[in-house]
PDB file of C-alpha atoms in Angstrom:
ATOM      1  CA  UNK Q   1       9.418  10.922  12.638  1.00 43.00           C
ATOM      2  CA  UNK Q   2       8.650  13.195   9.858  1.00 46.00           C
ATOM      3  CA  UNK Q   3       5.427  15.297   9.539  1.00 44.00           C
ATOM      4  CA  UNK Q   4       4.303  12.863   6.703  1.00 45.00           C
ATOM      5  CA  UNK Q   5       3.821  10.074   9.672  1.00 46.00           C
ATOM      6  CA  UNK Q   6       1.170  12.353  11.102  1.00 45.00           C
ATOM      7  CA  UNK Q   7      -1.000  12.949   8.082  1.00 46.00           C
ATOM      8  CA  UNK Q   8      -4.729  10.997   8.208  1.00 47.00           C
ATOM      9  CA  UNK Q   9      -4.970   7.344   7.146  1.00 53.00           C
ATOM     10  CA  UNK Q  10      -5.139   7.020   3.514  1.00 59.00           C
ATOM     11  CA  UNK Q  11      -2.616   9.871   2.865  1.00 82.00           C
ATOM     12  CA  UNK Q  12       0.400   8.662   4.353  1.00 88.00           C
ATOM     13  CA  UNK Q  13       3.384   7.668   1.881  1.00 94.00           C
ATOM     14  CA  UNK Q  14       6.617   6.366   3.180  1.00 96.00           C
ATOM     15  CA  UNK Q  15       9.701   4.803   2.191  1.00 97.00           C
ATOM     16  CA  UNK Q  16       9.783   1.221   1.937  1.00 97.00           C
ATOM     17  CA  UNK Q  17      13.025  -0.998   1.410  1.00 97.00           C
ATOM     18  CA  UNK Q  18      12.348  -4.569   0.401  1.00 97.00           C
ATOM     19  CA  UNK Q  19      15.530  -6.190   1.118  1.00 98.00           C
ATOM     20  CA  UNK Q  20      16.188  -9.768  -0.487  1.00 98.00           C
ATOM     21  CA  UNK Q  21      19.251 -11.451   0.323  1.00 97.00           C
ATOM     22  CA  UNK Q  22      18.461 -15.610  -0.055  1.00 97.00           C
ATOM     23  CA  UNK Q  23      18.352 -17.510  -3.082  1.00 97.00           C
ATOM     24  CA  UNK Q  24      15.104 -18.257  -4.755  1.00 97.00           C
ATOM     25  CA  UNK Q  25      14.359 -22.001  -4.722  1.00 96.00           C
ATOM     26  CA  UNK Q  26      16.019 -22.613  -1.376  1.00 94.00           C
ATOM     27  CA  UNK Q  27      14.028 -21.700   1.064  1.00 95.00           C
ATOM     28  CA  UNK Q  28      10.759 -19.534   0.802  1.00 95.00           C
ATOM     29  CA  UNK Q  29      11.648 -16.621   1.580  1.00 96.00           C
ATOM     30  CA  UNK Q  30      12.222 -15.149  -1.659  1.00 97.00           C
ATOM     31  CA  UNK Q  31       9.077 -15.910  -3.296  1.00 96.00           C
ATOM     32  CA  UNK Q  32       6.928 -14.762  -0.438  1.00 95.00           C
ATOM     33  CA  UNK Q  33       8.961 -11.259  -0.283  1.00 96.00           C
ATOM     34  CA  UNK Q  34       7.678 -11.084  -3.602  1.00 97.00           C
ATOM     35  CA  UNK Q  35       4.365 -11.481  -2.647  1.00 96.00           C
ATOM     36  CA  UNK Q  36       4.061  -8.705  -0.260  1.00 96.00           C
ATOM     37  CA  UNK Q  37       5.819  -6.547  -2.900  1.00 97.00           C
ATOM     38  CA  UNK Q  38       2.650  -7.254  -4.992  1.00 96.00           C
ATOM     39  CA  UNK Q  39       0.539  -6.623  -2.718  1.00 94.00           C
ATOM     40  CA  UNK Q  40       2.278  -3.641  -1.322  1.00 92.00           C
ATOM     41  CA  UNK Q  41       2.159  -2.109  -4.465  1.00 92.00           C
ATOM     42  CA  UNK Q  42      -1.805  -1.208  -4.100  1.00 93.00           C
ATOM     43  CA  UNK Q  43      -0.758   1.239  -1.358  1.00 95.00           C
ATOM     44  CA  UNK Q  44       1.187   3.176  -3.618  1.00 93.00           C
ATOM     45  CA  UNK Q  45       4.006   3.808  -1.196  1.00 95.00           C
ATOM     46  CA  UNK Q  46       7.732   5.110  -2.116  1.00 95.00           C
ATOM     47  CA  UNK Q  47       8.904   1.336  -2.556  1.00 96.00           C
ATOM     48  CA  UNK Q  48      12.574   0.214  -3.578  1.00 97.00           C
ATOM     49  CA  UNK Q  49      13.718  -2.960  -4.081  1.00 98.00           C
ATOM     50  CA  UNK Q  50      17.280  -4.039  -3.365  1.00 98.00           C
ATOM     51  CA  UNK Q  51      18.926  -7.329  -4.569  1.00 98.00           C
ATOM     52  CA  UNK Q  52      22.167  -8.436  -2.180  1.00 98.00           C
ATOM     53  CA  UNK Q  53      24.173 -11.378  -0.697  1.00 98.00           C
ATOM     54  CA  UNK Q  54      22.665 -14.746  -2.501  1.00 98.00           C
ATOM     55  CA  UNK Q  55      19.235 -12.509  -3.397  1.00 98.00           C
ATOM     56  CA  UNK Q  56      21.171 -11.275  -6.319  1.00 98.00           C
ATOM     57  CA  UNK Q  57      20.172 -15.040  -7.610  1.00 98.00           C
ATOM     58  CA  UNK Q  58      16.400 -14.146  -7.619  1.00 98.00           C
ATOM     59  CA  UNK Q  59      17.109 -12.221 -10.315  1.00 98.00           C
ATOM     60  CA  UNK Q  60      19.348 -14.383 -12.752  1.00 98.00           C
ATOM     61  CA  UNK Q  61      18.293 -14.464 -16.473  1.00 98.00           C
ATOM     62  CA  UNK Q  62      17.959 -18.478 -17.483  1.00 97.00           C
ATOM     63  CA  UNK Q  63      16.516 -20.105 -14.809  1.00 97.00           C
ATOM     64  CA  UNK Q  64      14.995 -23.466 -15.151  1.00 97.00           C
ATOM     65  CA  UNK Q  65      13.593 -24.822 -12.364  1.00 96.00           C
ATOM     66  CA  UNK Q  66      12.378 -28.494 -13.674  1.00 94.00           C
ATOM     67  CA  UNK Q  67      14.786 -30.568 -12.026  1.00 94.00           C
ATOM     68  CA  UNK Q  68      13.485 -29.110  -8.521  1.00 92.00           C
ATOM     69  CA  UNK Q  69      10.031 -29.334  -9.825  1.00 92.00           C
ATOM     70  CA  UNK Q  70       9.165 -25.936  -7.671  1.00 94.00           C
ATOM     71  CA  UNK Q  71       7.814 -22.775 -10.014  1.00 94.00           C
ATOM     72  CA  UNK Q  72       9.848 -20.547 -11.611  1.00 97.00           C
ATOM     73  CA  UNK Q  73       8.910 -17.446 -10.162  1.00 97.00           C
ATOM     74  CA  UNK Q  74      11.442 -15.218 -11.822  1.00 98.00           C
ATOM     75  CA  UNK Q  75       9.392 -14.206 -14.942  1.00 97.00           C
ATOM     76  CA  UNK Q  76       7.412 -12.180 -12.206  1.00 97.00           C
ATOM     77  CA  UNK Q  77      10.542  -9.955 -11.670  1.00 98.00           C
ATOM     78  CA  UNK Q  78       9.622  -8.009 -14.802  1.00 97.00           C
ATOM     79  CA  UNK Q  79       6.190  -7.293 -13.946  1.00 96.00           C
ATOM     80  CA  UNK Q  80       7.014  -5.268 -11.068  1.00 97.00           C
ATOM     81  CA  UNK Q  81       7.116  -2.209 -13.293  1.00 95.00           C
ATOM     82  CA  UNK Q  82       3.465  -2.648 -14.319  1.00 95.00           C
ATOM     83  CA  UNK Q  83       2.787  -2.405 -10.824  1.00 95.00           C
ATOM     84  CA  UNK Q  84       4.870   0.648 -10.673  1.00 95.00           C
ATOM     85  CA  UNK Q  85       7.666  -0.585  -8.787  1.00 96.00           C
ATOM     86  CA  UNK Q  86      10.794   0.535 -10.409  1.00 96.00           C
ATOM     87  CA  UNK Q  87      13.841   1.159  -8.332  1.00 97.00           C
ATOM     88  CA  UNK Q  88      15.380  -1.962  -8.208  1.00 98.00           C
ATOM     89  CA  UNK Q  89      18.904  -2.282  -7.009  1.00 98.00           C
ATOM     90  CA  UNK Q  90      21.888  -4.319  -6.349  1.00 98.00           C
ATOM     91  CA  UNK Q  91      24.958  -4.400  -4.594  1.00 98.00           C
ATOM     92  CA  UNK Q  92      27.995  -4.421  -7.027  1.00 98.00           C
ATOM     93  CA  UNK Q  93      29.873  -6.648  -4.205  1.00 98.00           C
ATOM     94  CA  UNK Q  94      27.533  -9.590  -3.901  1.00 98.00           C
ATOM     95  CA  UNK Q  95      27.931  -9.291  -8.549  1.00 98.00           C
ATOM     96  CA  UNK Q  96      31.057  -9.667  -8.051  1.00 98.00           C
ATOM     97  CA  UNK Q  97      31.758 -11.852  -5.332  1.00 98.00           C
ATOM     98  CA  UNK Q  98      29.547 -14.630  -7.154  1.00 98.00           C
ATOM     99  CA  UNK Q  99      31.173 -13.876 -10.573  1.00 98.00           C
ATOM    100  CA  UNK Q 100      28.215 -11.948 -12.161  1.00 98.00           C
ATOM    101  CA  UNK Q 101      27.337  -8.611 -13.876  1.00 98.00           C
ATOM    102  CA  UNK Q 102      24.530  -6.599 -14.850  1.00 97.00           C
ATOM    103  CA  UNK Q 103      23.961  -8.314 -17.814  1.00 98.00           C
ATOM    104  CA  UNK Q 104      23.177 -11.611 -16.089  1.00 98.00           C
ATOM    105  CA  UNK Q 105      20.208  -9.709 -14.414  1.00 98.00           C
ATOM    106  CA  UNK Q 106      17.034 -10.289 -16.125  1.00 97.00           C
ATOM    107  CA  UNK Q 107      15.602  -6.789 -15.353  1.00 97.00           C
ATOM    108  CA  UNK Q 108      17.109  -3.130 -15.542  1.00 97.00           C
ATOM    109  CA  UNK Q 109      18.868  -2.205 -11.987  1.00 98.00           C
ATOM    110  CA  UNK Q 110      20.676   0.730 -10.607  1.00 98.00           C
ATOM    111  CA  UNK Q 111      23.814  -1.223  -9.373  1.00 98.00           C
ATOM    112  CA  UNK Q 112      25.405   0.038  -6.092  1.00 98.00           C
ATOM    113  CA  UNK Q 113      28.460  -0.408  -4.040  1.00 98.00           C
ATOM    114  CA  UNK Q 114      28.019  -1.712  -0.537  1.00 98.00           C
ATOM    115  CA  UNK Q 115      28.636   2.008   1.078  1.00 98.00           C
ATOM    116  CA  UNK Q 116      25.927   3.098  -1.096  1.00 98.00           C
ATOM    117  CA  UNK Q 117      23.121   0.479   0.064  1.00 98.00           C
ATOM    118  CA  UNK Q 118      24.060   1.599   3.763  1.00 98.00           C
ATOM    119  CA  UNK Q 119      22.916   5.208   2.657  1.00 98.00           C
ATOM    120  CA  UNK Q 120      20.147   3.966   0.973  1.00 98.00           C
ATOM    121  CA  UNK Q 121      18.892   1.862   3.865  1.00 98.00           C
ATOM    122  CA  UNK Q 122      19.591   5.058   6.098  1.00 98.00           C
ATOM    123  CA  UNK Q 123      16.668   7.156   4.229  1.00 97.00           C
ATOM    124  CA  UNK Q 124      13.795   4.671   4.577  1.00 97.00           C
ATOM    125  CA  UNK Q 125      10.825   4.601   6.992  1.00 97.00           C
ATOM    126  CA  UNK Q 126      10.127   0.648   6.333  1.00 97.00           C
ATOM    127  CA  UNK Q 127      12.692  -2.036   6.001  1.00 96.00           C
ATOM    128  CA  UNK Q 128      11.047  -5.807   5.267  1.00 95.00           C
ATOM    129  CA  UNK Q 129      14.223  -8.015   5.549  1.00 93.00           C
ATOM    130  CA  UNK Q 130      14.024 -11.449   3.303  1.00 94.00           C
TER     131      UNK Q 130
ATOM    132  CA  UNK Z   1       5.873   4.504  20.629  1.00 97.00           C
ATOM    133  CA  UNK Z   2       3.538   2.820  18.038  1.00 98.00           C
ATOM    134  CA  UNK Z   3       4.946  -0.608  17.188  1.00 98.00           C
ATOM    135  CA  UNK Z   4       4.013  -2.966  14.434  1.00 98.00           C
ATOM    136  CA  UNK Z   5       5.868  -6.210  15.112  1.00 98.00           C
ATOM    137  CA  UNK Z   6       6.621  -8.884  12.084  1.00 98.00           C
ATOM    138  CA  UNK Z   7       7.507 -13.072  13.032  1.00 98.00           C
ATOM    139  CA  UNK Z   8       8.571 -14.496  10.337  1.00 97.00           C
ATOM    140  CA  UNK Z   9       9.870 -18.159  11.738  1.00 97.00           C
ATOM    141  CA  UNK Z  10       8.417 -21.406  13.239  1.00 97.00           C
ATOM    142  CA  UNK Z  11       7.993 -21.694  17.124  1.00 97.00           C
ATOM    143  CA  UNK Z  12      10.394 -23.982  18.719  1.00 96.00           C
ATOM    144  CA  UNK Z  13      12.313 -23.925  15.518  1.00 94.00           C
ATOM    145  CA  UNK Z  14      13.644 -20.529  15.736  1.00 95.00           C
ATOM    146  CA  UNK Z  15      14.316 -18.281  18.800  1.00 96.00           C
ATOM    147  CA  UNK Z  16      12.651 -15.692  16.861  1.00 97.00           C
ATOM    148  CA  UNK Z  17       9.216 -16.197  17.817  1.00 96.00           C
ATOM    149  CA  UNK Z  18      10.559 -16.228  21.672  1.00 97.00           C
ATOM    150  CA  UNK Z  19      12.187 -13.316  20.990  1.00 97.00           C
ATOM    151  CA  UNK Z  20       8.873 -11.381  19.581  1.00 98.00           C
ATOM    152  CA  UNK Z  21       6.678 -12.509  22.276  1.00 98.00           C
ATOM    153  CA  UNK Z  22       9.289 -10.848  24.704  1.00 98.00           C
ATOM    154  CA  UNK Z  23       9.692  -7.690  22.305  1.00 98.00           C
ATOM    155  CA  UNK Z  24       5.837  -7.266  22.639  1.00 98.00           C
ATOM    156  CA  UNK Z  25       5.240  -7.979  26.505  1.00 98.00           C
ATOM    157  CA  UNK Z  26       8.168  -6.216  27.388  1.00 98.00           C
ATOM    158  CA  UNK Z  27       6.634  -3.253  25.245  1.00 98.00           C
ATOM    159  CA  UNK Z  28       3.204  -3.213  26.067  1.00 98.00           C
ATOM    160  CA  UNK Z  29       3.914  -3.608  29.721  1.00 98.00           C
ATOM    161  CA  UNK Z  30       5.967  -0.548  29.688  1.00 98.00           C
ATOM    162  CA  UNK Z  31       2.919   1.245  28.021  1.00 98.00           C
ATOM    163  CA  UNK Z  32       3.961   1.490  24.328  1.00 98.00           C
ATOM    164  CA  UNK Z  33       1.098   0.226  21.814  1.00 98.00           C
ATOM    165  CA  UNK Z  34       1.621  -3.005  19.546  1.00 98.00           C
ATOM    166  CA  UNK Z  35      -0.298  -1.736  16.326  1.00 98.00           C
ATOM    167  CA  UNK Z  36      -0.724  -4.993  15.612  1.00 98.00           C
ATOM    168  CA  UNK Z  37       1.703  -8.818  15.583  1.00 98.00           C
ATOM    169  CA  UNK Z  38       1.676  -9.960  11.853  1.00 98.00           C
ATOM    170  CA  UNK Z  39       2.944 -13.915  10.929  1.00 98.00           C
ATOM    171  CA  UNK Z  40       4.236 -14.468   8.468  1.00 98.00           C
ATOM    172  CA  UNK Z  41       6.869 -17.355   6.560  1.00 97.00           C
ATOM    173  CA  UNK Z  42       6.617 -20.174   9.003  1.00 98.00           C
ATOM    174  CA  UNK Z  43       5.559 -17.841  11.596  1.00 98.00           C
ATOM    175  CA  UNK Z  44       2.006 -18.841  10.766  1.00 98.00           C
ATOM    176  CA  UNK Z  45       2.824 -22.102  12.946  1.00 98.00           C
ATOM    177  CA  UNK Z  46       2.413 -19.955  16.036  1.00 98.00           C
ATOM    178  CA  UNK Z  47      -1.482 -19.613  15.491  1.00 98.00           C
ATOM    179  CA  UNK Z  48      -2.674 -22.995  15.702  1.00 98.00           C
ATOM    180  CA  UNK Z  49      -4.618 -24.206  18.431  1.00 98.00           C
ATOM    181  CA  UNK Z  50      -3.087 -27.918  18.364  1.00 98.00           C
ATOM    182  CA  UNK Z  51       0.004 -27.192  19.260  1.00 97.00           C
ATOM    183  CA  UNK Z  52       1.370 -29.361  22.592  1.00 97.00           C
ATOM    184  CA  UNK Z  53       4.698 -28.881  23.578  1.00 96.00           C
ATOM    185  CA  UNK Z  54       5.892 -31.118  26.676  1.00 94.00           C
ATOM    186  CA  UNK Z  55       4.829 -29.357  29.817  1.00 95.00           C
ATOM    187  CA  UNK Z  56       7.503 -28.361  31.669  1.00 94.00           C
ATOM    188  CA  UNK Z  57       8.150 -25.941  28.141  1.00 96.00           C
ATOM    189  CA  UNK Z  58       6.619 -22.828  27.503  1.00 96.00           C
ATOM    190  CA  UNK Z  59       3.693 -23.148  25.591  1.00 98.00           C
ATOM    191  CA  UNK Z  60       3.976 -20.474  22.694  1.00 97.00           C
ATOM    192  CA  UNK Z  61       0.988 -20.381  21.440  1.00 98.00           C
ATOM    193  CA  UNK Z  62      -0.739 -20.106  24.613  1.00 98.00           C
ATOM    194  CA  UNK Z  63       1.366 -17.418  25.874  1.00 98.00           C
ATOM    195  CA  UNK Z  64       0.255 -15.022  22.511  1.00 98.00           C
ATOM    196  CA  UNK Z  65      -3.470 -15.590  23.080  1.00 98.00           C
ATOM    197  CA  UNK Z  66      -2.712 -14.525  26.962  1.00 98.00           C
ATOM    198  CA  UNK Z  67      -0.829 -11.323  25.524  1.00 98.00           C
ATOM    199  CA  UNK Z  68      -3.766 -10.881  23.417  1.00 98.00           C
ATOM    200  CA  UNK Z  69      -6.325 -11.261  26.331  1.00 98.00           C
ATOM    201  CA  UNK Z  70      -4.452  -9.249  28.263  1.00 98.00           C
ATOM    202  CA  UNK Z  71      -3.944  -6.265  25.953  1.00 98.00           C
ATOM    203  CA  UNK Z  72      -6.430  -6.698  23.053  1.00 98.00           C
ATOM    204  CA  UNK Z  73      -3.887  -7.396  20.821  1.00 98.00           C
ATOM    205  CA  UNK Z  74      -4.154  -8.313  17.148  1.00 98.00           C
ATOM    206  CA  UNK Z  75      -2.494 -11.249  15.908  1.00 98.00           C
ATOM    207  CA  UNK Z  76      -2.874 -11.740  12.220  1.00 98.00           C
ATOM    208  CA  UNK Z  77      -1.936 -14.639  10.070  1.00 98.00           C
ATOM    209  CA  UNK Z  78      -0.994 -14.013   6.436  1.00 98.00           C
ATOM    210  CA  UNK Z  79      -3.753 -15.884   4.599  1.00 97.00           C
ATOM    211  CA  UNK Z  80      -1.237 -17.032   1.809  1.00 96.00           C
ATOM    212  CA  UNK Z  81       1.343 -18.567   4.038  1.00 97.00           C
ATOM    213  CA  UNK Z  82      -1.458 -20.079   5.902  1.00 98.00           C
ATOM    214  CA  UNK Z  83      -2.823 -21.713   3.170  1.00 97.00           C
ATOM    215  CA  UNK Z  84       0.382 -23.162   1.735  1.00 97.00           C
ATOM    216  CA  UNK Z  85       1.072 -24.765   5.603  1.00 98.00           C
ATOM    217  CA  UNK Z  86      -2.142 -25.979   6.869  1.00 97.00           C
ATOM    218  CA  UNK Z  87      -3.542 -22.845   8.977  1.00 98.00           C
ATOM    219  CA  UNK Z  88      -7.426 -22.974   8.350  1.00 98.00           C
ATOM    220  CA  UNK Z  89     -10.042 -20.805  10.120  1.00 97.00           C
ATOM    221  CA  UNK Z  90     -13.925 -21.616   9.465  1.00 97.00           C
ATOM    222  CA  UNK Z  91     -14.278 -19.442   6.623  1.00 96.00           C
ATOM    223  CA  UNK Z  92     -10.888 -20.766   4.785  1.00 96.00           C
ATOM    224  CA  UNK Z  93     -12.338 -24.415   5.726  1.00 97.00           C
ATOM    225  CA  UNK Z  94     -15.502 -23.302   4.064  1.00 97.00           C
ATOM    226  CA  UNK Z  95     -13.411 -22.091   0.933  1.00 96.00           C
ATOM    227  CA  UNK Z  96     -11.308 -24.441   0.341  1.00 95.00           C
ATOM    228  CA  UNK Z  97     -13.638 -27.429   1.114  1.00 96.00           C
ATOM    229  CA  UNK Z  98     -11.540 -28.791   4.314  1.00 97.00           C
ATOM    230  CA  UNK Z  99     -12.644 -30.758   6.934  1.00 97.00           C
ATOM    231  CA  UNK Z 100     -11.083 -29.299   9.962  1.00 97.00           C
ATOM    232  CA  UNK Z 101      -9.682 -25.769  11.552  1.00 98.00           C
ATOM    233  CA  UNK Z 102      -6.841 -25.131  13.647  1.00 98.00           C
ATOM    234  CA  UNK Z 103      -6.415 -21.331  14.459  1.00 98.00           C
ATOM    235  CA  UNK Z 104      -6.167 -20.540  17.698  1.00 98.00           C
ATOM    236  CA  UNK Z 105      -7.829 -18.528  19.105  1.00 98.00           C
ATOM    237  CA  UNK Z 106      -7.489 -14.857  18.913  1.00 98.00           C
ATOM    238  CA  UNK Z 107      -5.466 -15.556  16.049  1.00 98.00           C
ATOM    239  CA  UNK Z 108      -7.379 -13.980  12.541  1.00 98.00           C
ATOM    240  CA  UNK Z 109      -6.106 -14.988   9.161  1.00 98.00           C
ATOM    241  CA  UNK Z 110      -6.141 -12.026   6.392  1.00 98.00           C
ATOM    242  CA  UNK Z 111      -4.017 -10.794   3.980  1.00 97.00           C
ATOM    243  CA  UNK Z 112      -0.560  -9.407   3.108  1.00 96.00           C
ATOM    244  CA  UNK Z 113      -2.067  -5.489   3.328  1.00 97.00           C
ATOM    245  CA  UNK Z 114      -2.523  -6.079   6.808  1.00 98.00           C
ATOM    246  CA  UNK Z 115       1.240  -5.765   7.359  1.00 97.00           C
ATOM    247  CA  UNK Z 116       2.004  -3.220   4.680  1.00 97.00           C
ATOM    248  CA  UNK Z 117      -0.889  -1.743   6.444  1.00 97.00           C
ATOM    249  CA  UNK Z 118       0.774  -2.473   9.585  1.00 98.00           C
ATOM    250  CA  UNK Z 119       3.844  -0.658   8.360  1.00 97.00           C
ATOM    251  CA  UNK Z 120       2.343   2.326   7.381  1.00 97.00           C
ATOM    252  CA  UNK Z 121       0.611   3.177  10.632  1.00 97.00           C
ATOM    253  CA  UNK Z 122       2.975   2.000  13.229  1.00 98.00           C
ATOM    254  CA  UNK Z 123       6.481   3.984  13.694  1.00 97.00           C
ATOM    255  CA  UNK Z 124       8.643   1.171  14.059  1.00 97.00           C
ATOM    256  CA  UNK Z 125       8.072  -1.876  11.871  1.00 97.00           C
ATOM    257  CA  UNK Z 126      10.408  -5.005  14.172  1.00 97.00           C
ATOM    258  CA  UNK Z 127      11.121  -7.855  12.392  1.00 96.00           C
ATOM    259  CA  UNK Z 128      11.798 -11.196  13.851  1.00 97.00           C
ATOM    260  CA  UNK Z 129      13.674 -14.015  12.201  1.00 95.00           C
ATOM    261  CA  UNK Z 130      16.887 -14.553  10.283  1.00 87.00           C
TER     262      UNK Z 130
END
């Protein structure tokens, strides 16, 4: 562990990796990832969110969730950066494989390719996997 | 080794809650320190007291408040999965006008910080479930 793990309570800042990889209205999962995000947020860690498999979905401009009558959550997306949680990413193979692209993403990413996500999950201290 | 330890499925369900309950034993008995066991998802379904599985199965709910005994363990339930699935302490009851409590006990119900929390302080953040 680094010498950042040792510092007193309060002072400690480490890299967290929210990883969301299920659809939204399907199961829960995605929705209450996004509530620890939230609340994560007041600890002012290094956080990063990354977008792969099916979780690209989450993130889909135009959704319209009245024929499932559950809450569309997805407006929330863009308030993330209020909350000062910026680095969003995506894998470029789960765009492609389901026949999107960054413009059918309703907030600004950093999209990267699969090998790049592996490094990326290499550097953090925290990994919450949704 | 400091361990924080996540369950994020349904007991009986899902092998995952099996699978933390070992994690943790087989830690603690070996003389590492649980930080602290947070539910969350449908893991909250492993803190209430009502459960009654057939007798000749294990009884999981049982088995964390004897881990808990045992090693003074803290077993928190998210307070916002709870509340969406029917987990109620006294002071929930008492706030949200309900008749009835099921936590178990040992079990506590708080809030999402607890695992960022949880996170922060512990060196290795496990996470149970698919």
């Amino acid at each position: 562990m680094s010498e950042e793990d040792t510092m007193e309570e309060g002072g400690t800042v480490k890299k967290f990796l929210y990883v969301n990889r299920r659809a939204p209205y399907g199961s829960i999962y995605a929705l209450e990832s996004l509530e620890v995000v939230l609340i994560g947020a007041a600890f002012e860690q290094d956080v990063s969110v990354l977008f792969m498999e099916d979780g690209v979905y989450q993130i889909k401009k135009g959704q319209d969730t009245k024929g499932v009558d559950m809450k569309n959550f997805s407006p929330t997306y863009r308030a993330l950066e209020m909350y000062d949680v910026e680095k969003l990413y995506v894998e470029k193979e789960s765009l492609d494989e389901r026949g999107l692209t960054e413009d059918d993403l309703l907030v600004p990413v950093e999209v990267m390719t699969r090998a790049q996500v592996s490094d990326l999950m290499e550097e953090q201290e925290v990994i919450f996997n949704f | 080794m400091k361990f924080a330890i996540q369950v994020n499925e349904g007991p009986y369900q899902h092998q995952a809650s099996d699978s933390a309950y070992q994690f943790t034993k087989a830690a603690l008995d070996k003389g590492h320190e649980v930080y602290r066991v947070f539910f969350y998802h449908d893991g909250v379904h492993n803190g209430t007291r009502l459960t009654t599985p057939p007798q000749d199965d294990r009884h999981i709910t049982n088995r964390w408040i004897d881990l808990a005994e045992k090693y003074d363990l803290d077993l928190v339930v998210c307070v916002a999965a709870a509340q969406r699935r029917g987990i109620v302490d006294d002071g929930e009851a008492k706030r949200q006008g309900k008749d009835a409590t099921n936590i178990a006990p040992r079990f506590r119900i708080s809030g999402l910080g607890q695992l960022v929390e949880a996170g922060i302080q512990a060196e290795r953040l496990v996470v149970f479930g698919d």
